[in-house]
Coordinates of N, CA and C in Angstrom, one line a residue:
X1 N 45.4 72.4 -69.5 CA 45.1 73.2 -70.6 C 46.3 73.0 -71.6
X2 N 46.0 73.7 -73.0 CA 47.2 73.0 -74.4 C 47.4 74.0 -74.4
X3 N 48.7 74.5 -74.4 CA 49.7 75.5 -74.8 C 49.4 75.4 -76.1
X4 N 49.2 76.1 -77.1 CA 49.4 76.0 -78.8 C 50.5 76.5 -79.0
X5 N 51.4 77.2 -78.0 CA 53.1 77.5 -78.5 C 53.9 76.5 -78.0
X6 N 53.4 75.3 -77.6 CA 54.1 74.3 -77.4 C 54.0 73.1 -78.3
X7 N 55.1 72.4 -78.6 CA 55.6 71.3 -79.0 C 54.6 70.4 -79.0
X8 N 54.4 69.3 -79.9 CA 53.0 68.5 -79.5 C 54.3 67.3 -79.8
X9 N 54.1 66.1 -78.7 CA 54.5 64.6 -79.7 C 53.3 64.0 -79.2
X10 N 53.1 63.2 -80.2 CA 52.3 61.5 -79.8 C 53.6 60.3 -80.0
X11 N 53.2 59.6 -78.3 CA 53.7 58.8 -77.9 C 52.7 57.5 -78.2
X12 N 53.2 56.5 -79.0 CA 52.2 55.4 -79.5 C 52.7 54.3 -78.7
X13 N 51.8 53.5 -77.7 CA 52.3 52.1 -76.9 C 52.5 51.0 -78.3
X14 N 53.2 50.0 -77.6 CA 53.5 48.9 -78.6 C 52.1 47.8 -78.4
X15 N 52.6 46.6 -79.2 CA 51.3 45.7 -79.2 C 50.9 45.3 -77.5
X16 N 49.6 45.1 -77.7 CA 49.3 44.6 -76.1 C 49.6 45.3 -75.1
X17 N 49.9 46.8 -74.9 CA 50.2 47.5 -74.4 C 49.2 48.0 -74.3
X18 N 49.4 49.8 -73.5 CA 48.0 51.0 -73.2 C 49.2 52.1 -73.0
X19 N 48.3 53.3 -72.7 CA 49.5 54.7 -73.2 C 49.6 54.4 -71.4
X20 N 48.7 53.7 -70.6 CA 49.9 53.8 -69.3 C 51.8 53.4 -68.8
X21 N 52.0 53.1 -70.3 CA 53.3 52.4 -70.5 C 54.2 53.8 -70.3
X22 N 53.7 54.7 -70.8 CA 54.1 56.3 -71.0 C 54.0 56.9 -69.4
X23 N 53.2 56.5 -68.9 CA 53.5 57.0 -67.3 C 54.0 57.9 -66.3
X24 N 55.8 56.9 -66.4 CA 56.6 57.6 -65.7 C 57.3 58.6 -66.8
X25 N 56.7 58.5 -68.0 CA 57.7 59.5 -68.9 C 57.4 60.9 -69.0
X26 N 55.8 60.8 -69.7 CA 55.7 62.1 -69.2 C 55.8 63.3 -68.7
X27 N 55.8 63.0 -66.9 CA 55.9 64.0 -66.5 C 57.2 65.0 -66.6
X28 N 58.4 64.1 -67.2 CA 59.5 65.1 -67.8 C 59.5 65.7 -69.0
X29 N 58.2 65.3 -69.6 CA 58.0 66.3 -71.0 C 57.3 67.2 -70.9
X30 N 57.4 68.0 -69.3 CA 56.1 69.5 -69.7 C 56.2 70.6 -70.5
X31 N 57.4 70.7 -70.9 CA 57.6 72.0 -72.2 C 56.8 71.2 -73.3
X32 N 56.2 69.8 -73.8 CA 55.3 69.6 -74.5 C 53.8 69.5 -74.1
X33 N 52.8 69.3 -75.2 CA 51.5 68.5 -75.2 C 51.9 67.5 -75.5
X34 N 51.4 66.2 -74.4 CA 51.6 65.3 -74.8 C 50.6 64.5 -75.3
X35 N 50.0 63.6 -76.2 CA 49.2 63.1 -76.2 C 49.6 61.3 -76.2
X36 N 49.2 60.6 -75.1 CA 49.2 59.2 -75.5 C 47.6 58.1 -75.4
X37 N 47.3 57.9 -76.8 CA 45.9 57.6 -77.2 C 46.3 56.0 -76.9
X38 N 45.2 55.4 -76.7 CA 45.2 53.9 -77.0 C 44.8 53.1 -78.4
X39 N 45.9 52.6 -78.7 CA 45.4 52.2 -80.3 C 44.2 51.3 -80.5
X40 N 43.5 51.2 -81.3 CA 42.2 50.2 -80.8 C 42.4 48.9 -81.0
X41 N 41.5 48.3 -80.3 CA 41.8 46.9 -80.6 C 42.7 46.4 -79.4
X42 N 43.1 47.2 -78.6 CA 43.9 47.3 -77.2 C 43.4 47.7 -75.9
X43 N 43.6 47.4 -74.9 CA 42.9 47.0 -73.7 C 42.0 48.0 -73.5
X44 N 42.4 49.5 -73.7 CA 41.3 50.5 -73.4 C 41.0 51.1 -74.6
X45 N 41.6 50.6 -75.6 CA 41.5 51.6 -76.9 C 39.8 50.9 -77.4
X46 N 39.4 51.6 -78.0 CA 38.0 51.3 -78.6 C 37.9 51.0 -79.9
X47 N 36.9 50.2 -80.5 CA 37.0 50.1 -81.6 C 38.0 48.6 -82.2
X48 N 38.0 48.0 -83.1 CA 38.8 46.6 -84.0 C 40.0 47.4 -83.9
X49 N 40.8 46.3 -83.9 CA 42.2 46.6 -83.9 C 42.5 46.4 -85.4
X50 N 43.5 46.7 -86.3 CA 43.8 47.2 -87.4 C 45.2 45.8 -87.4
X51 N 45.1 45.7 -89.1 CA 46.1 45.2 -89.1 C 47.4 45.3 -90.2
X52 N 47.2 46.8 -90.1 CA 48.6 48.0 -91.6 C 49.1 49.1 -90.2
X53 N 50.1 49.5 -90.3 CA 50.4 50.7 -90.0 C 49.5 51.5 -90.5
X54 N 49.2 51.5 -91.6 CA 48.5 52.6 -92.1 C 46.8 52.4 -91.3
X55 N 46.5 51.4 -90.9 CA 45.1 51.4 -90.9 C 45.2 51.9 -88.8
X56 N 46.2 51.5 -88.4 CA 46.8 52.7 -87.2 C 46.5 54.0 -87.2
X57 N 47.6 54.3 -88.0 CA 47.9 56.0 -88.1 C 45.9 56.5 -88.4
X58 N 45.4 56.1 -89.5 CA 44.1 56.7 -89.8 C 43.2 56.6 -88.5
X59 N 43.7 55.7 -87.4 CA 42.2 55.6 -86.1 C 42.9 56.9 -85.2
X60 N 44.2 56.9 -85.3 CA 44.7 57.8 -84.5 C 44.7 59.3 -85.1

């Protein structure tokens, strides 16, 4: 469940990666929500992969 008095980060994987890169990190961030999405165009991510930061940030 999402605490709303908690801290949110998104953790973004690098190219050719998946948010299982985040893994072992997590579980020392429980005072946050964490969210790690797959960017598309990436192994689990859905959807054409983008080729701006900007065209990132807007699938995410």
């Amino acid at each position: 469940m999402i605490d709303p008095r908690s801290p949110t980060i998104v953790l973004i994987h690098g190219a050719g990666a998946t948010h299982t890169v985040w893994d072992s990190v997590v579980p020392g961030l429980i005072e946050f929500t964490v969210f790690t999405p797959d960017l598309p165009g990436h192994v689990a991510g859905s959807g054409a992969s983008h080729d701006t930061v900007a065209g990132y940030a807007d699938a995410i």
